[in-house]
Coordinates of C-alpha atoms in Angstrom, one line a residue:
X593 CA -8.1 4.7 -19.4
X594 CA -8.5 5.9 -15.8
X595 CA -12.0 6.3 -14.4
X596 CA -13.7 9.7 -13.9
X597 CA -14.6 9.0 -10.3
X598 CA -12.2 8.9 -7.4
X599 CA -11.2 5.4 -6.5
X600 CA -9.3 4.0 -3.6
X601 CA -6.2 2.0 -4.6
X602 CA -4.4 -0.4 -2.2
X603 CA -0.9 -1.1 -3.5
X604 CA 1.4 -3.4 -1.3
X605 CA 5.2 -3.0 -1.9
X606 CA 8.4 -3.9 -0.2
X607 CA 11.2 -1.5 0.8
X608 CA 14.5 -3.3 0.6
X609 CA 16.7 -0.3 1.4
X610 CA 18.0 0.4 4.9
X611 CA 18.0 4.1 4.2
X612 CA 15.7 6.3 6.3
X613 CA 14.4 8.1 3.2
X614 CA 13.4 6.2 0.1
X615 CA 11.7 7.3 -3.1
X616 CA 8.6 5.4 -4.2
X617 CA 7.6 5.3 -7.9
X618 CA 4.7 3.6 -9.6
X619 CA 4.6 2.5 -13.3
X620 CA 1.4 3.5 -15.0
X621 CA 1.0 2.0 -18.5
X622 CA -1.4 0.8 -21.1
X623 CA -3.5 4.0 -21.3
X624 CA -3.8 6.9 -23.7
X625 CA -2.2 10.2 -22.7
X626 CA -4.3 11.9 -20.1
X627 CA -4.2 13.9 -16.9
X628 CA -4.2 11.9 -13.6
X629 CA -4.9 13.2 -10.2
X630 CA -3.7 11.6 -6.9
X631 CA -4.8 12.7 -3.5
X632 CA -4.6 11.5 0.2
X633 CA -1.6 9.3 -0.4
X634 CA -0.9 7.4 2.8
X635 CA 2.0 4.9 3.4
X636 CA 1.5 2.3 6.1
X637 CA 4.5 0.4 7.6
X638 CA 3.4 -3.1 8.6
X639 CA 6.9 -4.1 9.5
X640 CA 7.0 -7.9 9.7
X641 CA 3.6 -8.3 11.4
X642 CA 2.0 -9.7 8.2
X643 CA 3.0 -11.8 5.3
X644 CA 3.4 -9.7 2.1
X645 CA 1.0 -11.8 0.2
X646 CA -1.7 -11.3 2.9
X647 CA -1.7 -7.5 2.5
X648 CA -4.7 -6.0 0.9
X649 CA -4.4 -5.1 -2.8
X650 CA -6.7 -3.5 -5.3
X651 CA -7.7 -5.6 -8.3
X652 CA -6.5 -4.3 -11.7
X653 CA -9.3 -3.2 -14.0
X654 CA -9.1 -2.5 -17.7
X655 CA -11.9 -1.6 -20.1
X656 CA -13.1 -4.6 -22.0
X657 CA -12.2 -7.2 -19.4
X658 CA -15.9 -7.8 -18.7
X659 CA -17.1 -11.3 -19.7
X660 CA -20.0 -9.8 -21.6
X661 CA -17.9 -7.1 -23.3
X662 CA -19.2 -6.7 -27.0
X663 CA -15.7 -7.3 -28.5
X664 CA -15.7 -10.9 -27.3
X665 CA -18.7 -11.9 -29.5
X666 CA -17.1 -10.1 -32.4
X667 CA -13.9 -11.9 -31.9
X668 CA -15.6 -15.3 -31.7
X669 CA -17.5 -14.5 -34.9
X670 CA -14.2 -13.7 -36.7
X671 CA -12.6 -16.9 -35.4
X672 CA -15.6 -18.9 -36.8
X673 CA -15.3 -17.1 -40.1
X674 CA -11.5 -17.0 -40.6
X675 CA -10.1 -19.9 -38.7
X676 CA -12.4 -22.6 -39.8
X677 CA -13.2 -24.3 -43.1
X678 CA -15.8 -26.7 -44.4
X679 CA -15.0 -30.0 -46.2
X680 CA -17.5 -31.9 -48.2
X681 CA -16.5 -35.6 -48.2
X682 CA -17.5 -38.6 -50.3
X683 CA -16.6 -42.1 -48.8
X684 CA -15.9 -44.8 -51.3
X685 CA -14.4 -48.3 -51.4
X686 CA -11.4 -49.4 -53.5
X687 CA -13.7 -50.1 -56.5
X688 CA -15.1 -46.5 -56.4
X689 CA -18.5 -47.4 -55.0
X690 CA -19.9 -44.9 -52.5
X691 CA -20.4 -46.3 -49.0
X692 CA -23.5 -45.6 -47.0
X693 CA -23.3 -45.6 -43.2
X694 CA -19.5 -45.4 -42.9
X695 CA -18.4 -44.3 -39.5
X696 CA -15.9 -41.4 -39.8
X697 CA -13.9 -40.2 -36.8
X698 CA -12.3 -36.8 -37.4
X699 CA -9.6 -35.8 -34.9
X700 CA -7.6 -32.5 -35.0
X701 CA -3.9 -33.1 -34.6
X702 CA -2.2 -29.7 -35.2
X703 CA -3.3 -26.2 -35.8
X704 CA -2.5 -24.5 -39.1
X705 CA -2.0 -21.3 -37.0
X706 CA 1.3 -21.2 -35.2
X707 CA 1.1 -21.3 -31.4
X708 CA 4.7 -21.1 -30.4
X709 CA 7.3 -20.6 -27.7
X710 CA 10.9 -19.4 -27.3
X711 CA 13.3 -22.1 -26.3
X712 CA 16.9 -22.1 -25.0
X713 CA 19.1 -24.3 -27.2
X714 CA 21.8 -24.4 -24.5
X715 CA 19.6 -25.4 -21.7
X716 CA 18.0 -28.2 -23.8
X717 CA 21.3 -29.6 -25.1
X718 CA 24.2 -28.5 -23.0
X719 CA 24.7 -31.4 -20.6
X720 CA 27.1 -29.3 -18.4
X721 CA 24.5 -26.6 -17.8
X722 CA 21.4 -28.7 -17.2
X723 CA 20.6 -32.1 -15.8
X724 CA 18.9 -34.8 -17.8
X725 CA 15.6 -34.7 -16.0
X726 CA 15.3 -30.9 -16.6
X727 CA 16.1 -31.3 -20.2
X728 CA 13.6 -34.1 -20.6
X729 CA 10.8 -32.1 -19.0
X730 CA 11.7 -29.0 -21.0
X731 CA 11.3 -31.0 -24.3
X732 CA 8.1 -32.7 -23.0
X733 CA 6.4 -29.4 -22.2
X734 CA 7.3 -28.0 -25.6
X735 CA 5.8 -31.0 -27.4
X736 CA 2.7 -31.0 -25.3
X737 CA 1.7 -27.4 -25.9
X738 CA 3.4 -25.7 -28.9
X739 CA 3.5 -26.4 -32.6
X740 CA 6.4 -24.0 -33.4
X741 CA 9.4 -22.6 -31.6
X742 CA 12.0 -19.8 -31.9
X743 CA 15.5 -20.0 -30.5
X744 CA 15.7 -17.3 -27.9
X745 CA 19.3 -16.1 -27.9
X746 CA 21.3 -18.7 -29.7
X747 CA 21.3 -17.1 -33.2
X748 CA 21.9 -13.5 -32.1
X749 CA 25.2 -12.3 -33.7
X750 CA 26.9 -11.3 -30.5
X751 CA 26.0 -14.5 -28.6
X752 CA 26.2 -17.1 -31.4
X753 CA 29.7 -18.3 -30.6
X754 CA 28.5 -19.4 -27.1
X755 CA 25.5 -21.3 -28.5
X756 CA 26.8 -22.7 -31.8
X757 CA 27.5 -26.3 -30.5
X758 CA 23.8 -26.6 -29.5
X759 CA 22.1 -25.1 -32.5
X760 CA 22.3 -28.1 -34.8
X761 CA 21.1 -30.6 -32.1
X762 CA 18.2 -28.2 -31.5
X763 CA 17.3 -28.1 -35.2
X764 CA 17.6 -31.9 -35.5
X765 CA 15.3 -32.4 -32.5
X766 CA 12.8 -29.9 -34.0
X767 CA 12.9 -31.7 -37.3
X768 CA 12.4 -35.1 -35.7
X769 CA 9.3 -33.7 -33.9
X770 CA 7.9 -31.8 -36.9
X771 CA 8.4 -28.4 -35.2
X772 CA 9.0 -25.4 -37.5
X773 CA 11.6 -23.0 -36.2
X774 CA 11.6 -19.2 -36.4
X775 CA 15.0 -17.7 -37.0
X776 CA 15.8 -14.9 -34.5
X777 CA 17.4 -12.6 -35.4
X778 CA 19.6 -11.4 -38.4
X779 CA 20.1 -7.7 -37.5
X780 CA 19.7 -6.2 -34.1
X781 CA 20.7 -2.5 -34.5
X782 CA 23.3 -1.1 -32.0
X783 CA 27.0 -1.7 -31.5
X784 CA 26.3 -3.3 -28.1
X785 CA 24.3 -6.0 -29.9
X786 CA 27.3 -7.0 -32.0
X787 CA 30.5 -9.0 -31.5
X788 CA 33.2 -6.7 -29.9
X789 CA 35.3 -6.8 -33.1
X790 CA 32.8 -4.6 -34.9
X791 CA 33.6 -1.6 -32.7
X792 CA 36.4 -1.0 -35.1
X793 CA 33.9 -0.3 -37.9
X794 CA 32.4 2.8 -36.3
X795 CA 34.6 4.9 -38.6
X796 CA 34.2 2.6 -41.6
X797 CA 30.5 2.5 -42.4
X798 CA 31.0 1.1 -45.9
X799 CA 32.9 -1.9 -44.7
X800 CA 30.5 -2.4 -41.9
X801 CA 27.6 -2.4 -44.4
X802 CA 29.3 -5.1 -46.4
X803 CA 29.8 -7.2 -43.2
X804 CA 26.2 -6.9 -42.2
X805 CA 25.1 -8.0 -45.7
X806 CA 27.5 -11.0 -45.5
X807 CA 26.2 -12.0 -42.1
X808 CA 22.6 -11.9 -43.4
X809 CA 23.5 -14.0 -46.4
X810 CA 25.4 -16.5 -44.2
X811 CA 22.8 -17.0 -41.5
X812 CA 19.8 -17.1 -43.9
X813 CA 21.4 -19.9 -45.9
X814 CA 23.8 -21.8 -43.6
X815 CA 21.1 -24.2 -42.3
X816 CA 19.3 -24.7 -45.6
X817 CA 15.6 -24.8 -45.3
X818 CA 15.5 -25.4 -41.5
X819 CA 14.0 -22.0 -40.9
X820 CA 10.7 -21.3 -42.8
X821 CA 10.8 -17.7 -41.4
X822 CA 13.3 -15.2 -40.0
X823 CA 13.2 -12.1 -37.9
X824 CA 15.3 -9.9 -40.2
X825 CA 15.4 -6.7 -38.1
X826 CA 14.8 -6.5 -34.4
X827 CA 13.9 -3.4 -32.3
X828 CA 14.9 -0.6 -34.8
X829 CA 13.8 2.0 -32.3
X830 CA 16.8 2.4 -30.0
X831 CA 16.9 -1.4 -29.5
X832 CA 13.6 -1.1 -27.6
X833 CA 10.7 -1.6 -29.9
X834 CA 8.3 -3.9 -28.1
X835 CA 5.8 -1.2 -27.2
X836 CA 3.7 -1.5 -30.4
X837 CA 0.7 -3.4 -29.1
X838 CA 1.9 -3.2 -25.5
X839 CA 2.4 -0.1 -23.5
X840 CA 1.7 3.5 -24.5
X841 CA 4.8 4.6 -26.4
X842 CA 3.2 6.1 -29.5
X843 CA 6.6 7.2 -30.8
X844 CA 7.5 3.5 -31.1
X845 CA 4.3 2.8 -33.0
X846 CA 4.9 5.7 -35.4
X847 CA 8.5 4.5 -35.9
X848 CA 7.3 1.0 -36.7
X849 CA 5.0 2.5 -39.4
X850 CA 7.9 4.6 -40.8
X851 CA 10.2 1.7 -41.1
X852 CA 7.7 -0.5 -42.8
X853 CA 6.7 2.2 -45.3
X854 CA 10.4 3.1 -45.9
X855 CA 11.2 -0.5 -46.7
X856 CA 8.2 -0.9 -49.0
X857 CA 8.9 2.4 -50.8
X858 CA 12.4 1.1 -51.5
X859 CA 11.2 -2.3 -52.8
X860 CA 12.5 -4.3 -49.9
X861 CA 11.0 -7.8 -49.9
X862 CA 9.1 -7.3 -46.7
X863 CA 6.8 -10.3 -46.2
X864 CA 5.4 -9.9 -42.6
X865 CA 5.2 -7.6 -39.7
X866 CA 6.2 -8.7 -36.2
X867 CA 4.9 -7.4 -32.9
X868 CA 7.0 -8.3 -29.8
X869 CA 4.2 -7.7 -27.2
X870 CA 6.0 -7.6 -23.9
X871 CA 3.3 -6.4 -21.6
X872 CA 3.9 -4.9 -18.1
X873 CA 0.3 -3.8 -17.7
X874 CA -2.9 -4.5 -19.5
X875 CA -3.9 -2.5 -22.6
X876 CA -7.7 -2.4 -23.3
X877 CA -8.5 -5.0 -26.0
X878 CA -10.2 -2.5 -28.3
X879 CA -7.1 -0.3 -28.1
X880 CA -5.0 -3.3 -29.2
X881 CA -7.4 -3.9 -32.0
X882 CA -7.3 -0.3 -33.1
X883 CA -3.5 -0.5 -33.3
X884 CA -3.7 -3.7 -35.3
X885 CA -6.1 -2.2 -37.8
X886 CA -3.6 0.6 -38.5
X887 CA -1.2 -2.0 -39.8
X888 CA -3.7 -3.7 -42.1
X889 CA -3.1 -1.1 -44.8
X890 CA 0.2 -2.8 -45.7
X891 CA -1.5 -6.0 -46.7
X892 CA 1.2 -8.1 -45.0
X893 CA 1.0 -11.2 -42.8
X894 CA 1.4 -10.4 -39.1
X895 CA 2.6 -12.3 -36.1
X896 CA 3.0 -11.8 -32.3
X897 CA 6.7 -12.9 -31.9
X898 CA 7.5 -12.4 -28.2
X899 CA 4.5 -12.3 -26.0
X900 CA 4.7 -12.2 -22.2
X901 CA 2.8 -10.5 -19.4
X902 CA 4.9 -9.9 -16.2
X903 CA 2.4 -9.7 -13.3
X904 CA 2.2 -11.5 -10.0
X905 CA -1.6 -11.6 -10.1
X906 CA -2.2 -15.0 -11.7
X907 CA -5.9 -14.3 -12.2
X908 CA -5.2 -11.1 -14.1
X909 CA -2.5 -12.8 -16.1
X910 CA -4.9 -15.5 -17.2
X911 CA -7.7 -13.0 -18.1
X912 CA -5.5 -10.6 -20.1
X913 CA -3.5 -13.4 -21.9
X914 CA -6.8 -14.9 -23.0
X915 CA -8.0 -11.6 -24.3
X916 CA -4.9 -11.0 -26.3
X917 CA -4.9 -14.5 -27.7
X918 CA -8.5 -14.2 -28.8
X919 CA -7.9 -10.9 -30.5
X920 CA -4.9 -12.2 -32.4
X921 CA -6.4 -15.5 -33.4
X922 CA -9.5 -13.7 -34.7
X923 CA -7.6 -11.5 -37.1
X924 CA -7.2 -13.1 -40.6
X925 CA -3.8 -11.6 -41.3
X926 CA -2.1 -13.1 -38.2
X927 CA -0.3 -16.4 -38.7
X928 CA 1.2 -17.0 -35.3
X929 CA 1.4 -16.2 -31.6
X930 CA 4.7 -16.9 -30.0
X931 CA 5.1 -16.6 -26.2
X932 CA 8.6 -15.7 -25.0
X933 CA 9.1 -16.4 -21.3
X934 CA 7.7 -19.8 -20.7
X935 CA 10.3 -21.1 -18.1
X936 CA 12.5 -19.7 -15.4
X937 CA 15.5 -20.2 -17.7
X938 CA 14.2 -17.3 -19.9
X939 CA 14.3 -15.0 -16.9
X940 CA 18.0 -15.0 -16.3
X941 CA 18.5 -11.6 -18.0
X942 CA 14.9 -10.3 -18.1
X943 CA 14.1 -11.0 -14.5
X944 CA 10.4 -11.7 -15.5
X945 CA 9.8 -14.5 -13.0
X946 CA 6.0 -13.7 -13.0
X947 CA 5.7 -14.1 -16.7
X948 CA 6.6 -17.8 -16.8
X949 CA 4.3 -20.6 -17.8
X950 CA 5.9 -23.2 -15.6
X951 CA 7.3 -23.4 -12.1
X952 CA 10.7 -24.7 -11.4
X953 CA 9.3 -28.2 -10.8
X954 CA 7.7 -28.0 -14.3
X955 CA 4.2 -27.9 -12.9
X956 CA 1.9 -25.7 -14.9
X957 CA 0.9 -22.2 -13.8
X958 CA -2.7 -21.1 -14.5
X959 CA -1.6 -19.3 -17.7
X960 CA -0.2 -22.5 -19.1
X961 CA -3.5 -24.3 -18.3
X962 CA -5.3 -21.5 -20.1
X963 CA -3.0 -21.9 -23.2
X964 CA -3.7 -25.6 -23.3
X965 CA -7.4 -25.1 -22.9
X966 CA -7.7 -22.6 -25.7
X967 CA -5.4 -24.4 -28.2
X968 CA -6.4 -28.0 -27.4
X969 CA -10.0 -27.7 -26.3
X970 CA -11.8 -24.4 -27.2
X971 CA -10.1 -24.1 -30.6
X972 CA -10.2 -27.8 -31.3
X973 CA -12.3 -30.0 -33.5
X974 CA -13.1 -33.6 -33.0
X975 CA -16.2 -35.2 -34.7
X976 CA -17.9 -38.5 -35.3
X977 CA -19.9 -38.5 -38.5
X978 CA -21.8 -41.1 -40.6
X979 CA -21.9 -41.0 -44.4
X980 CA -25.4 -40.6 -45.9
X981 CA -27.1 -42.7 -48.5
X982 CA -24.9 -41.2 -51.2
X983 CA -21.7 -41.8 -49.2
X984 CA -21.4 -38.1 -48.3
X985 CA -20.8 -36.2 -45.2
X986 CA -19.7 -32.6 -44.4
X987 CA -17.8 -31.2 -41.5
X988 CA -16.6 -27.7 -40.5
X989 CA -13.5 -27.5 -38.3
X990 CA -10.5 -25.4 -37.5
X991 CA -7.9 -25.1 -40.2
X992 CA -5.5 -27.8 -39.2
X993 CA -4.0 -31.3 -39.8
X994 CA -6.4 -34.1 -39.0
X995 CA -6.4 -37.8 -38.4
X996 CA -9.4 -39.4 -40.1
X997 CA -10.5 -42.9 -39.3
X998 CA -13.0 -44.6 -41.6
X999 CA -14.8 -47.8 -40.6
X1000 CA -17.4 -49.8 -42.6
X1001 CA -18.5 -53.4 -42.3
X1002 CA -15.4 -54.4 -40.3
X1003 CA -12.9 -52.6 -42.5
X1004 CA -10.9 -49.7 -41.2
X1005 CA -8.5 -47.1 -42.6
X1006 CA -6.6 -44.2 -41.0
X1007 CA -5.3 -41.3 -43.0
X1008 CA -4.2 -37.7 -42.5
X1009 CA -5.7 -34.7 -44.2
X1010 CA -5.0 -31.0 -44.2
X1011 CA -7.9 -28.6 -43.9
X1012 CA -6.8 -25.1 -45.0
X1013 CA -9.8 -23.9 -47.0
X1014 CA -13.3 -24.8 -48.0
X1015 CA -13.3 -27.7 -50.4
X1016 CA -14.3 -31.3 -51.4
X1017 CA -12.5 -34.5 -50.9
X1018 CA -12.8 -38.3 -51.1
X1019 CA -12.0 -40.9 -48.4
X1020 CA -11.2 -44.3 -49.9
X1021 CA -11.6 -47.4 -47.7
X1022 CA -9.3 -50.1 -49.1

């Protein structure tokens, strides 16, 4: 929302045209419909006397970005409530005797929540397209920071023939590294999203329907259980439906509701709702939260499937990305948050060079450092506990897979446990 008082805005831009007259347009997004007034617009030509990055620029402000904004404490409280669980543990020896004073080291390994990324199967496994070091670093960064992936373009119907040789190697690598894979995507409406052969079916809708159903059956079963989840339909609103949580396209939001309700009314087995979330400008956190709450009525799981924020201001990108991640992670119906444009490879068609997590030398941008901090430090549990006189201890941690090391009188045992809900358990030291 724009402020009520006049504000001076400094906006640097480059004119690349050699024409004497050019048109200047500014994109304004992430706000509710309102009247805006502009006055005293002045354009200065600095020619080549200054570096572009040294020109003055106004900082972007959005309501709720303040560090003491009330919504932050509310989100942290929800994270504590919904993303953690308590486990009461009894430590025993092999004979069933409780062990007093056993040292227990509890180390979180992997979140139950899906923090994922889109990957290019071709870049990772086409030796003719990428060099070995690039492929190695690509895989390393994925394993360092993400616990699920989605194949960016390789499974799209129109593009599949170009990616098919690299799909199985990608799935094998993911399986070897215990990375679940989201299938993307079974149906992307629009003839331009289909193989060229399907232009002939514009006049034969019944046959076209049969072919679509056959394609869905084929892809959803061809790779067995390699895909625990699939995007079934992508961008039903004129092939541009990412402005649900992002942007200010309320027609898109209403269309999303209409599609979900239509499918449910017709007994379609809808299991989850996806939100692409390609941001070009910040949306106030409480407005994002309001939109999310509108989708709660369906009682379905939800997931951010394609997040990115394309802005050259690294500080703003970090601040806003953290805000969106906090909101999503704090909502009990969300099961995942997948970021889309992590490397320059993803920008070939989108051009979103400022949205990436890594530079071309694979060094981490500030937004990648933020991601690792949230996932591996702030939302991470590691504890050292000692069993009491009855061999008992209790710990509360994030819902996740843990490595538990128990030591007592020179004996040691390491085991893995999954903490998904409040409960009780026994650790046996053989």
